GROMACS .gro file of N, CA and C in nm:
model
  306
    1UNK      N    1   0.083  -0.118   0.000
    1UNK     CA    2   0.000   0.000   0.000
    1UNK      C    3   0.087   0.124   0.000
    2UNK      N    4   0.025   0.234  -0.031
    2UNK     CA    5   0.103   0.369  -0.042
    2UNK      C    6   0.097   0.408   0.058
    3UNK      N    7   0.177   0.516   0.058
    3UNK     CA    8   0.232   0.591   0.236
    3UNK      C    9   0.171   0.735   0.172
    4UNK      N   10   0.104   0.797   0.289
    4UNK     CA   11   0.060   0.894   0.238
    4UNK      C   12   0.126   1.039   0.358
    5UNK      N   13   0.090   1.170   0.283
    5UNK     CA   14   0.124   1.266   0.352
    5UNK      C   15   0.068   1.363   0.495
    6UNK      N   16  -0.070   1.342   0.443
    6UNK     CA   17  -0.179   1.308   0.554
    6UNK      C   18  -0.311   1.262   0.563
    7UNK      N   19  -0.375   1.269   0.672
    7UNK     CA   20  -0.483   1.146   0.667
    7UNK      C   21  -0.608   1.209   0.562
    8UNK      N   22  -0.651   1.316   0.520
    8UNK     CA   23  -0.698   1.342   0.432
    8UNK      C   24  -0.718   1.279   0.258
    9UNK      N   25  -0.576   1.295   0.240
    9UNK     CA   26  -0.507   1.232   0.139
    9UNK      C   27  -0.499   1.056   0.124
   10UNK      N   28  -0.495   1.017   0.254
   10UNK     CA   29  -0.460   0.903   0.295
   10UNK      C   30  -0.657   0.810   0.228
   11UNK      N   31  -0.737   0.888   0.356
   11UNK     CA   32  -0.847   0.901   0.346
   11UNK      C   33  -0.935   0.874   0.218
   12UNK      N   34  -0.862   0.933   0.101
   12UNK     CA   35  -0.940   0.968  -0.040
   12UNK      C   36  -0.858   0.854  -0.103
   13UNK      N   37  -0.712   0.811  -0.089
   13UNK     CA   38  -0.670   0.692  -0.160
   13UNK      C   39  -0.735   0.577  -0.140
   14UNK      N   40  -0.765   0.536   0.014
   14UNK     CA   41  -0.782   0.429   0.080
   14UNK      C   42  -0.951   0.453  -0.002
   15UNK      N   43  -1.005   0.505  -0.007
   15UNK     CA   44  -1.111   0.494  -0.110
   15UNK      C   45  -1.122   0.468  -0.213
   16UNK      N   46  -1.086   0.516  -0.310
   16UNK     CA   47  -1.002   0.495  -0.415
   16UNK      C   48  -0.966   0.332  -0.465
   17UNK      N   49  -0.922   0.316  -0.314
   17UNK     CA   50  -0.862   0.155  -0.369
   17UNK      C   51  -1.036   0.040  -0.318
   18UNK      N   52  -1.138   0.073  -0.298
   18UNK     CA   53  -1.212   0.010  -0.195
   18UNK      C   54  -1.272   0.004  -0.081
   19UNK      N   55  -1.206   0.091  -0.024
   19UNK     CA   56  -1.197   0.114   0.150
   19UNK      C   57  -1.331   0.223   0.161
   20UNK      N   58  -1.434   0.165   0.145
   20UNK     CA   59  -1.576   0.248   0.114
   20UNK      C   60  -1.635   0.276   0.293
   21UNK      N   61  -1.652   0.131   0.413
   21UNK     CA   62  -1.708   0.190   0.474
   21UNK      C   63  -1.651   0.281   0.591
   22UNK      N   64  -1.716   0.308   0.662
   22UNK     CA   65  -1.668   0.422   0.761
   22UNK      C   66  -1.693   0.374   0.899
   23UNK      N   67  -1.600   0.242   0.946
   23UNK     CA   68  -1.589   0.193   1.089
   23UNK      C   69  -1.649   0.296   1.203
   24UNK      N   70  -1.682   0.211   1.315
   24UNK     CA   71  -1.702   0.309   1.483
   24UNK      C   72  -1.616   0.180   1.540
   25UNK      N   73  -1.563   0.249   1.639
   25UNK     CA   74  -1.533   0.099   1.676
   25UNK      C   75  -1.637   0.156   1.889
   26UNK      N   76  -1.644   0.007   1.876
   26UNK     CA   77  -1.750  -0.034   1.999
   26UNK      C   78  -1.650  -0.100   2.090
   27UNK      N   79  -1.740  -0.160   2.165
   27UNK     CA   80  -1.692  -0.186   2.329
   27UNK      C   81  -1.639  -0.296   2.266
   28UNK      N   82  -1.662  -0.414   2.139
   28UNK     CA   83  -1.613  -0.565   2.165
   28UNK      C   84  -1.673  -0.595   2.052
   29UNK      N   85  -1.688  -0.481   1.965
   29UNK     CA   86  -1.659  -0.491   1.814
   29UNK      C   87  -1.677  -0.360   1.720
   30UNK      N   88  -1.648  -0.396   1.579
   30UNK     CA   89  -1.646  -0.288   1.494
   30UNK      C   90  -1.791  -0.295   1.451
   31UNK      N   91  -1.828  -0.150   1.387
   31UNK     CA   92  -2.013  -0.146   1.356
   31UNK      C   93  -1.928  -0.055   1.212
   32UNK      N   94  -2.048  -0.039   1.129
   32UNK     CA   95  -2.045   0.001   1.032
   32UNK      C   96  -2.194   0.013   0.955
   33UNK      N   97  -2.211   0.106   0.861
   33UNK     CA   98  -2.344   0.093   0.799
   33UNK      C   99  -2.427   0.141   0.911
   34UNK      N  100  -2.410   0.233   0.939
   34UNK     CA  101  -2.549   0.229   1.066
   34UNK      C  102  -2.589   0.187   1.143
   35UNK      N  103  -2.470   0.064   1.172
   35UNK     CA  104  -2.546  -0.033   1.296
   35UNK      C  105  -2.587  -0.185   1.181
   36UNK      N  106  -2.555  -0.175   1.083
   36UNK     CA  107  -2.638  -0.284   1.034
   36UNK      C  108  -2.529  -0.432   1.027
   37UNK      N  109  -2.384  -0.371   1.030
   37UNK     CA  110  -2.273  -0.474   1.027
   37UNK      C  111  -2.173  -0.487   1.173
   38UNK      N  112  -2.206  -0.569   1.240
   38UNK     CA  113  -2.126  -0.598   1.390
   38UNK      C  114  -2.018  -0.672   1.338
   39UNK      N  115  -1.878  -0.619   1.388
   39UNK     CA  116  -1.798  -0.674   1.340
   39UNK      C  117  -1.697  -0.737   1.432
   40UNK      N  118  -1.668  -0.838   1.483
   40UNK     CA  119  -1.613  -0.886   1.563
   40UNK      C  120  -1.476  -0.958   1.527
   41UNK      N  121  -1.376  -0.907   1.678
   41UNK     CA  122  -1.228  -0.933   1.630
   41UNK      C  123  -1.222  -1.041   1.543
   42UNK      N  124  -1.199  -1.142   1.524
   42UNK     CA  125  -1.193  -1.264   1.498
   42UNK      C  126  -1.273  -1.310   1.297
   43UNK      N  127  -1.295  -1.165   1.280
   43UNK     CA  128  -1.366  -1.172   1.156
   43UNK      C  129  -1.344  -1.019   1.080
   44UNK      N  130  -1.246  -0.985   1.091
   44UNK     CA  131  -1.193  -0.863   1.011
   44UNK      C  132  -1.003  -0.861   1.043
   45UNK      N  133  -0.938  -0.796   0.938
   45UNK     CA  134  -0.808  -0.786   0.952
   45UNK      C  135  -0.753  -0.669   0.944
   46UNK      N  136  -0.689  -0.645   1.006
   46UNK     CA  137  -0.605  -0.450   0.955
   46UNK      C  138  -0.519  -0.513   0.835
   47UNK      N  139  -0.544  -0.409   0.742
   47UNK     CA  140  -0.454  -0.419   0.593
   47UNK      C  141  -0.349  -0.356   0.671
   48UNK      N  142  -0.359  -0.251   0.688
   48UNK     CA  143  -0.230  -0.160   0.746
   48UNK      C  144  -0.247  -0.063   0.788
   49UNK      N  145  -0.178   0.032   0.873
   49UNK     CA  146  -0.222   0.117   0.955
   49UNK      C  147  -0.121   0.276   0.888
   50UNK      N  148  -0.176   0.355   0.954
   50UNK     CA  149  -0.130   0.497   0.884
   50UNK      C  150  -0.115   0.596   1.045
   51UNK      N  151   0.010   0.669   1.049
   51UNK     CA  152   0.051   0.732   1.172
   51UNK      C  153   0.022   0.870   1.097
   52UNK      N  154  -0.028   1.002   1.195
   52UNK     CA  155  -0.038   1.103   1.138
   52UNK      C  156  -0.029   1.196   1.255
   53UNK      N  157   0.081   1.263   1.260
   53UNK     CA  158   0.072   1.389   1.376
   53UNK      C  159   0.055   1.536   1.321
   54UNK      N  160   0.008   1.655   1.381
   54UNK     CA  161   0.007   1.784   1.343
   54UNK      C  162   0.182   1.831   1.409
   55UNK      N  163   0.157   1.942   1.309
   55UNK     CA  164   0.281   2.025   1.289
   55UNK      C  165   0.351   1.998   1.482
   56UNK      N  166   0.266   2.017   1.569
   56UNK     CA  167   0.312   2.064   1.694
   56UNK      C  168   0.310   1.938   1.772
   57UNK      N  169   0.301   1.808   1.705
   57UNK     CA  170   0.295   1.646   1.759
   57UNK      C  171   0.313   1.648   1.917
   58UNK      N  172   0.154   1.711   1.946
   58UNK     CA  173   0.089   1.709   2.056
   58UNK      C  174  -0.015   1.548   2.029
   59UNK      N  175  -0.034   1.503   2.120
   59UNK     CA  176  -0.110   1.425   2.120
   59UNK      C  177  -0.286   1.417   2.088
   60UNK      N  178  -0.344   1.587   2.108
   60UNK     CA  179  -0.432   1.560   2.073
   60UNK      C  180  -0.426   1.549   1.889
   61UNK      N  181  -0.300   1.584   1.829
   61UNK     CA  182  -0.323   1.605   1.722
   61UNK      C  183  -0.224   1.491   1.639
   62UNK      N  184  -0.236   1.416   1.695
   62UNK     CA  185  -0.187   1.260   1.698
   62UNK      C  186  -0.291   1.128   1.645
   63UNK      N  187  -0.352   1.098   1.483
   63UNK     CA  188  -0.409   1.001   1.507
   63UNK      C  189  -0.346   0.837   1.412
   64UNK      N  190  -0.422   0.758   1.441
   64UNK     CA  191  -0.386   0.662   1.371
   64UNK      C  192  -0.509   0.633   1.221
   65UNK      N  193  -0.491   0.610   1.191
   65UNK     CA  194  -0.596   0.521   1.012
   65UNK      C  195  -0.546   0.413   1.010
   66UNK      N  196  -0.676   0.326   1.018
   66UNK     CA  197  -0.653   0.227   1.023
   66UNK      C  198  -0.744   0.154   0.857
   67UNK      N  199  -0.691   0.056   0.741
   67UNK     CA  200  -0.728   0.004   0.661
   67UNK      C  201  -0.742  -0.150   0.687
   68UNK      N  202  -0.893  -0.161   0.693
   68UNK     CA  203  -0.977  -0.282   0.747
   68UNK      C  204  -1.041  -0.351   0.625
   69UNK      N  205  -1.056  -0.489   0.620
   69UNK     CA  206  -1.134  -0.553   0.530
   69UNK      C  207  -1.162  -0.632   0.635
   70UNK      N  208  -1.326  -0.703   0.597
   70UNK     CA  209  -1.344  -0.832   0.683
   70UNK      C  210  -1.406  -0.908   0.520
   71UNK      N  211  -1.330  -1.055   0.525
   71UNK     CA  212  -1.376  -1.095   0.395
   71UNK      C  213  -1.495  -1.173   0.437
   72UNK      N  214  -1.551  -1.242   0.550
   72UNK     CA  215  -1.691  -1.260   0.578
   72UNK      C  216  -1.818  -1.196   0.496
   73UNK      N  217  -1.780  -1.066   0.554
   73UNK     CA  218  -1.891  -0.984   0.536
   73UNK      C  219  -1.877  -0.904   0.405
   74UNK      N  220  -1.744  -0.934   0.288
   74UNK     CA  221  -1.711  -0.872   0.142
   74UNK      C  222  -1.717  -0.702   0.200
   75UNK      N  223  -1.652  -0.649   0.284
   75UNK     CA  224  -1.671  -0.504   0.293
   75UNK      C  225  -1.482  -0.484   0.306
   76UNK      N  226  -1.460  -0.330   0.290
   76UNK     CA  227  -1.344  -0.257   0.383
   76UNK      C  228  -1.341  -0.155   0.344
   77UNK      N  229  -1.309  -0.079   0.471
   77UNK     CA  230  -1.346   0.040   0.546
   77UNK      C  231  -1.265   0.120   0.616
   78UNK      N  232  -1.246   0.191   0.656
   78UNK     CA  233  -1.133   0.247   0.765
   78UNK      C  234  -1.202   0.316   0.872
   79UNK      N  235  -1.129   0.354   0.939
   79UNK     CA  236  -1.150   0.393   1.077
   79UNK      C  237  -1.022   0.493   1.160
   80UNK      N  238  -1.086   0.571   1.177
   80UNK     CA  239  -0.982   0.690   1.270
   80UNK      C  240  -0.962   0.718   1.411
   81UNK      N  241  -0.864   0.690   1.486
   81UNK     CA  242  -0.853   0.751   1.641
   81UNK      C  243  -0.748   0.781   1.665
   82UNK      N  244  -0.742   0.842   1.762
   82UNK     CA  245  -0.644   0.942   1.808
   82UNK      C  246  -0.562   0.811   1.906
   83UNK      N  247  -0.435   0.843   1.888
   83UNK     CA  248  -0.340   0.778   1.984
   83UNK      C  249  -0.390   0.740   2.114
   84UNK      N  250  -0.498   0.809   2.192
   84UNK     CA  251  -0.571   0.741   2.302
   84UNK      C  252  -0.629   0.645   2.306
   85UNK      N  253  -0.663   0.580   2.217
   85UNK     CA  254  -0.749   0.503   2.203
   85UNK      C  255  -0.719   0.337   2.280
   86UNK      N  256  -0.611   0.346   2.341
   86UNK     CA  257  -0.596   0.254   2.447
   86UNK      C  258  -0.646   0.276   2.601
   87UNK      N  259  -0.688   0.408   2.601
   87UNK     CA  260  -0.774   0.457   2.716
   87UNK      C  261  -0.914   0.403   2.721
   88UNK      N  262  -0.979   0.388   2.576
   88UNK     CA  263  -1.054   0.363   2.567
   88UNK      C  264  -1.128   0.235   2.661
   89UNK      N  265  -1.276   0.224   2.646
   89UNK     CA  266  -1.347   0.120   2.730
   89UNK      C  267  -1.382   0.014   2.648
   90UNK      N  268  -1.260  -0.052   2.602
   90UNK     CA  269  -1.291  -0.170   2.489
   90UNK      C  270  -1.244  -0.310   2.530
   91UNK      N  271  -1.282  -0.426   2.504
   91UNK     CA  272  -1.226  -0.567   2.516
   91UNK      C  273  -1.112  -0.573   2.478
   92UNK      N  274  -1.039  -0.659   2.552
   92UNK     CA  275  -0.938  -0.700   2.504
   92UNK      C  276  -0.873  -0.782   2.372
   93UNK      N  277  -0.961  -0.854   2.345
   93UNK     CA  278  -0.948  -0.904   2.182
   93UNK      C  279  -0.902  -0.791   2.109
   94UNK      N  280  -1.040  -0.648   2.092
   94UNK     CA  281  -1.018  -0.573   2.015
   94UNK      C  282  -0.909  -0.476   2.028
   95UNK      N  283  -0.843  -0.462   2.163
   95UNK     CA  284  -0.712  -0.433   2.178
   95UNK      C  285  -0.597  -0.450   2.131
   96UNK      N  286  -0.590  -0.623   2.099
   96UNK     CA  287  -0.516  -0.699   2.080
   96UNK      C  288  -0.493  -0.668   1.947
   97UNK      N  289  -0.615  -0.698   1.822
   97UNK     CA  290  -0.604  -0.654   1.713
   97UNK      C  291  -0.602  -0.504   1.685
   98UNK      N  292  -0.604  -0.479   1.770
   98UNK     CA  293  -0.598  -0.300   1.703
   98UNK      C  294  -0.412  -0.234   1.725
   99UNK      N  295  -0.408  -0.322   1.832
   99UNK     CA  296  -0.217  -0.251   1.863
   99UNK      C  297  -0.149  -0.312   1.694
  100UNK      N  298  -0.074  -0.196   1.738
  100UNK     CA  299  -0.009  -0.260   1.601
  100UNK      C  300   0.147  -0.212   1.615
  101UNK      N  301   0.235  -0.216   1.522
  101UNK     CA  302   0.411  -0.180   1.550
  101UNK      C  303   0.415  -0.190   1.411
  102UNK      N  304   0.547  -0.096   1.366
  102UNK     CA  305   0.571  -0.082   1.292
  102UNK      C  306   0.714  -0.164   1.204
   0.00000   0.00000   0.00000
């Protein structure tokens, strides 16, 4: 996949290639469509992930993009959060799959 300059850019490729829906992520899974697709660890994969800080790489201006397919359900999508997102109130599975290293 391409490396992009920022998540905007990033945003409009990852479309471009497929990456149509627009993840939430939940307590102990991913939703999409309105609520109509529950997506649970164990049935989606990160393609690859995208690091993006502002000029002043403060943390609030710190996020990650993440490029998701689940081939179950024939969708992929991405999804955006900010470097906190281990604060978050989520399961551990989805922890598990969401850390990532470079």
């Amino acid at each position: 996949m391409k490396s992009y300059d920022n998540l905007v850019e990033a945003l409009q490729g990852l479309k471009k290639q497929g990456y149509t829906e627009d993840f939430n992520l939940k307590e102990n899974c991913l939703e999409c469509s309105k609520g109509k697709y529950k997506i649970f660890h164990n049935e989606f994969e990160i393609d690859k992930t995208f690091r993006f800080e502002d000029d002043t790489s403060s943390p609030e201006g710190s996020s990650i993009l993440y490029a998701i397919s689940s081939d179950k359900f024939n969708i992929k999508g991405t999804m955006v959060n900010s470097y906190g997102i281990y604060s978050d109130d989520i399961a551990d599975e989805m922890l598990d799959k969401l850390n990532f290293s470079d």
